[in-house]
Amino acid sequence: MSDLGQRTADFCKRHFGGLKPACAAAGLKYSTLHSQITNGREIPFSSIERLCHAAGVSLEAFRSNRAEIGVIAPAPSATLHRRAAAAYSQALRDVQNEMLRMGGDIMVDDVLNWLHRNDGRLEDFDAIRERVDLFYPVQSDDNLMRPAKVGHQSLAAQYFRIEHTQDYAHRIGQLSRRIIDATLASHIEVQRRQQYQIADIDFSATVDGIEIKEKYRRVMAPVEAPDGQKLTLVFAKLI
């Protein structure tokens, strides 16, 4: 059993009384999670996040084995909101670092190697499928990026609690015009040049009342679906 597996098993026992009731509460398949834990296999970040959500605790509680403030502050206090966002950011980093140490995370180079190996075609895609987002090319009348698919374990999905493409406009639409317009411009440039782009982004925004200040590294690349549809792939990772 890996360290992450042991921590997951301990978390389930502490908050639910065992693995089976934890899976039932979080909507996870018991046999899958049990196999991942006992055989030292990768445990997806999304599974850990669902367990925390079902337990009503933050990722910080999973990381430290004790209850801490989560991403939603219990009172309308700017100080508490900042503490909540900082705790969530640190917990996200810690869980991702632990997954990387256990061989369960991907890096920028993994995405670039995949792009070169497949010449931007969405083939042999399973290794990164849930860690990236795919967008339709920007049209002249678009005032927001249009997602074709949001990966369940992408940074946007994790950070902004996006479970479906329908959630994207509500969450990302809260960002400032400056951020949205700069992102639209990057999408347009990637498609115009037909070359991938790597950028380090300083991000500062308020979403659902939570102030977020972060740095992340972003890869944007033109890709093509099996049906010939042109798309833009986005992979992002906290730095």
Coordinates of C-alpha atoms in Angstrom, one line a residue:
M1 CA 0.0 0.0 0.0
S2 CA 1.3 3.4 -1.0
D3 CA 1.5 6.4 1.4
L4 CA -1.4 8.0 -0.5
G5 CA -3.4 4.8 -0.3
Q6 CA -2.8 4.5 3.5
R7 CA -3.8 8.2 3.9
T8 CA -7.0 7.6 1.9
A9 CA -7.9 4.4 3.9
D10 CA -7.3 6.3 7.2
F11 CA -9.4 9.2 6.0
C12 CA -12.3 6.9 5.0
K13 CA -12.2 5.1 8.4
R14 CA -12.0 8.4 10.3
H15 CA -14.8 10.2 8.5
F16 CA -17.1 7.3 7.4
G17 CA -16.2 4.3 9.5
G18 CA -14.7 2.4 6.6
L19 CA -14.1 2.2 2.9
K20 CA -17.5 0.9 1.8
P21 CA -19.6 3.6 3.5
A22 CA -17.1 6.2 2.2
C23 CA -17.5 5.0 -1.4
A24 CA -21.3 5.0 -1.0
A25 CA -21.4 8.6 0.4
A26 CA -19.0 9.9 -2.3
G27 CA -20.5 8.0 -5.2
L28 CA -17.3 6.0 -5.9
K29 CA -17.0 2.3 -6.9
Y30 CA -15.8 0.4 -3.9
S31 CA -14.0 -2.3 -5.8
T32 CA -12.1 0.2 -7.8
L33 CA -10.9 2.3 -4.9
H34 CA -10.2 -0.8 -2.8
S35 CA -8.0 -2.1 -5.6
Q36 CA -6.2 1.2 -6.0
I37 CA -5.4 1.3 -2.3
T38 CA -4.4 -2.3 -1.7
N39 CA -2.3 -2.6 -4.9
G40 CA -0.6 0.7 -4.6
R41 CA -2.2 2.0 -7.8
E42 CA -2.8 5.7 -8.7
I43 CA -5.8 7.2 -6.9
P44 CA -7.3 10.0 -9.1
F45 CA -7.4 13.5 -7.6
S46 CA -11.1 13.6 -8.4
S47 CA -11.7 10.6 -6.1
I48 CA -9.9 12.3 -3.2
E49 CA -11.9 15.5 -3.8
R50 CA -15.2 13.7 -3.9
L51 CA -14.4 12.0 -0.6
C52 CA -13.6 15.4 1.0
H53 CA -16.8 16.8 -0.4
A54 CA -18.9 13.9 1.0
A55 CA -17.2 14.3 4.4
G56 CA -17.8 18.0 4.4
V57 CA -14.1 18.9 4.9
S58 CA -11.5 20.6 2.8
L59 CA -8.5 19.1 1.0
E60 CA -6.4 20.5 3.8
A61 CA -8.1 18.1 6.2
F62 CA -7.1 15.2 4.0
R63 CA -3.6 16.4 3.7
S64 CA -3.0 17.1 7.4
N65 CA -5.4 14.5 8.9
R66 CA -7.2 17.3 10.8
A67 CA -10.0 19.6 10.1
E68 CA -9.1 23.0 8.8
I69 CA -10.9 25.8 7.0
G70 CA -12.0 24.9 3.5
V71 CA -12.3 26.8 0.4
I72 CA -15.7 28.3 1.4
A73 CA -15.4 30.5 4.5
P74 CA -18.0 30.1 7.2
A75 CA -18.6 33.9 7.5
P76 CA -18.5 36.8 5.0
S77 CA -15.1 37.9 6.1
A78 CA -12.4 39.0 3.7
T79 CA -9.7 37.7 6.0
L80 CA -11.4 34.3 6.3
H81 CA -11.9 34.2 2.5
R82 CA -8.2 34.8 2.0
R83 CA -7.3 32.1 4.5
A84 CA -9.7 29.7 2.8
A85 CA -8.2 30.3 -0.6
A86 CA -4.7 30.0 0.7
A87 CA -5.5 26.7 2.5
Y88 CA -7.1 25.3 -0.7
S89 CA -4.1 26.3 -2.8
Q90 CA -1.7 24.7 -0.5
A91 CA -3.8 21.5 -0.2
L92 CA -4.0 21.3 -3.9
R93 CA -0.3 21.6 -4.3
D94 CA 0.4 19.0 -1.6
V95 CA -2.0 16.4 -3.0
Q96 CA -0.6 16.9 -6.5
N97 CA 3.0 16.7 -5.2
E98 CA 2.2 13.4 -3.4
M99 CA 0.5 12.0 -6.5
L100 CA 3.6 13.0 -8.6
R101 CA 5.9 11.3 -6.1
M102 CA 3.8 8.1 -6.5
G103 CA 3.9 8.4 -10.3
G104 CA 0.3 9.5 -10.6
D105 CA 0.7 13.0 -12.0
I106 CA 1.7 14.5 -15.4
M107 CA 4.0 17.4 -16.1
V108 CA 4.3 20.0 -18.9
D109 CA 6.9 17.8 -20.7
D110 CA 4.5 14.9 -20.7
V111 CA 1.9 17.0 -22.6
L112 CA 4.6 18.4 -25.0
N113 CA 5.9 14.9 -25.7
W114 CA 2.3 13.7 -26.4
L115 CA 1.8 16.6 -28.8
H116 CA 5.0 15.8 -30.7
R117 CA 4.4 12.1 -30.8
N118 CA 0.8 12.4 -32.2
D119 CA 1.4 15.6 -34.2
G120 CA -1.5 17.3 -32.4
R121 CA -4.1 14.6 -33.2
L122 CA -6.3 13.4 -30.3
E123 CA -5.0 9.8 -30.5
D124 CA -3.4 7.7 -27.7
F125 CA -5.1 10.3 -25.5
D126 CA -6.0 8.4 -22.3
A127 CA -2.9 9.3 -20.3
I128 CA -3.8 13.0 -20.3
R129 CA -7.5 13.1 -21.3
E130 CA -8.8 14.1 -17.9
R131 CA -6.0 16.5 -17.1
V132 CA -6.6 18.9 -20.0
D133 CA -9.4 21.1 -21.3
L134 CA -10.5 21.3 -24.9
F135 CA -12.0 24.4 -26.5
Y136 CA -13.6 25.3 -29.8
P137 CA -11.7 27.9 -31.8
V138 CA -12.7 31.5 -30.9
Q139 CA -15.2 33.1 -33.2
S140 CA -15.4 36.9 -33.9
D141 CA -18.5 37.3 -31.7
D142 CA -17.3 35.2 -28.8
N143 CA -17.0 37.0 -25.5
L144 CA -15.9 33.9 -23.5
M145 CA -14.0 30.7 -24.3
R146 CA -16.3 27.9 -25.4
P147 CA -15.3 24.5 -23.9
A148 CA -15.8 21.3 -25.8
K149 CA -14.7 19.2 -22.8
V150 CA -13.4 20.1 -19.4
G151 CA -11.2 17.3 -18.0
H152 CA -12.3 16.1 -14.5
Q153 CA -8.8 16.5 -13.2
S154 CA -7.7 19.7 -15.0
L155 CA -6.6 22.7 -13.0
A156 CA -9.7 24.7 -14.0
A157 CA -12.0 21.8 -12.9
Q158 CA -10.2 21.4 -9.6
Y159 CA -9.8 25.1 -8.8
F160 CA -13.2 26.4 -9.9
R161 CA -15.3 23.3 -9.1
I162 CA -16.3 22.8 -12.7
E163 CA -18.0 19.4 -13.1
H164 CA -19.6 20.0 -16.5
T165 CA -19.0 22.3 -19.5
Q166 CA -22.3 24.0 -18.4
D167 CA -20.5 25.2 -15.2
Y168 CA -17.8 26.8 -17.2
A169 CA -19.5 30.0 -18.2
H170 CA -20.9 30.7 -14.7
R171 CA -17.5 30.3 -13.0
I172 CA -15.1 31.7 -15.6
G173 CA -17.6 34.4 -16.6
Q174 CA -16.9 36.0 -13.2
L175 CA -13.4 36.9 -14.1
S176 CA -12.5 40.4 -15.2
R177 CA -12.7 41.4 -18.9
R178 CA -8.9 41.9 -18.8
I179 CA -8.3 38.3 -17.9
I180 CA -10.9 36.9 -20.3
D181 CA -9.8 39.1 -23.2
A182 CA -6.1 38.2 -22.7
T183 CA -7.1 34.5 -22.7
L184 CA -9.2 34.8 -25.8
A185 CA -6.3 36.6 -27.5
S186 CA -4.0 33.6 -26.6
H187 CA -6.5 31.1 -28.0
I188 CA -6.7 33.1 -31.3
E189 CA -2.9 33.4 -31.5
V190 CA -2.4 29.6 -31.0
Q191 CA -4.9 28.8 -33.8
R192 CA -3.5 31.5 -36.1
R193 CA 0.1 30.3 -35.8
Q194 CA -0.7 26.6 -35.4
Q195 CA 1.9 26.3 -32.7
Y196 CA 1.8 25.5 -29.0
Q197 CA 2.3 28.3 -26.5
I198 CA 3.8 28.0 -23.0
A199 CA 3.2 30.9 -20.5
D200 CA 3.6 31.5 -16.8
I201 CA 0.5 33.2 -15.6
D202 CA 0.1 35.4 -12.5
F203 CA -3.6 35.0 -11.7
S204 CA -5.6 37.3 -9.4
A205 CA -9.4 37.2 -9.4
T206 CA -12.5 36.7 -7.2
V207 CA -14.8 33.8 -8.0
D208 CA -18.0 33.0 -6.0
G209 CA -16.8 35.6 -3.4
I210 CA -13.4 33.8 -3.0
E211 CA -10.3 35.9 -3.7
I212 CA -7.7 33.8 -5.7
K213 CA -4.1 34.7 -6.2
E214 CA -2.0 32.1 -7.9
K215 CA 0.8 31.3 -10.4
Y216 CA 0.4 28.6 -12.9
R217 CA 2.2 27.3 -16.0
R218 CA -0.1 26.9 -19.0
V219 CA 0.3 25.0 -22.3
M220 CA -2.0 25.9 -25.1
A221 CA -1.9 23.9 -28.4
P222 CA -3.9 23.5 -31.6
V223 CA -5.2 19.9 -31.8
E224 CA -7.5 17.9 -34.1
A225 CA -10.2 15.5 -33.1
P226 CA -10.7 12.2 -35.0
D227 CA -13.6 13.7 -36.9
G228 CA -11.4 16.6 -38.1
Q229 CA -12.7 19.2 -35.7
K230 CA -10.1 21.8 -34.9
L231 CA -9.7 22.4 -31.1
T232 CA -7.4 24.2 -28.7
L233 CA -6.0 22.1 -25.8
V234 CA -5.2 23.7 -22.5
F235 CA -3.1 22.1 -19.8
A236 CA -2.2 24.1 -16.6
K237 CA -0.3 23.3 -13.5
L238 CA 0.4 25.4 -10.3
I239 CA 4.0 26.6 -9.9

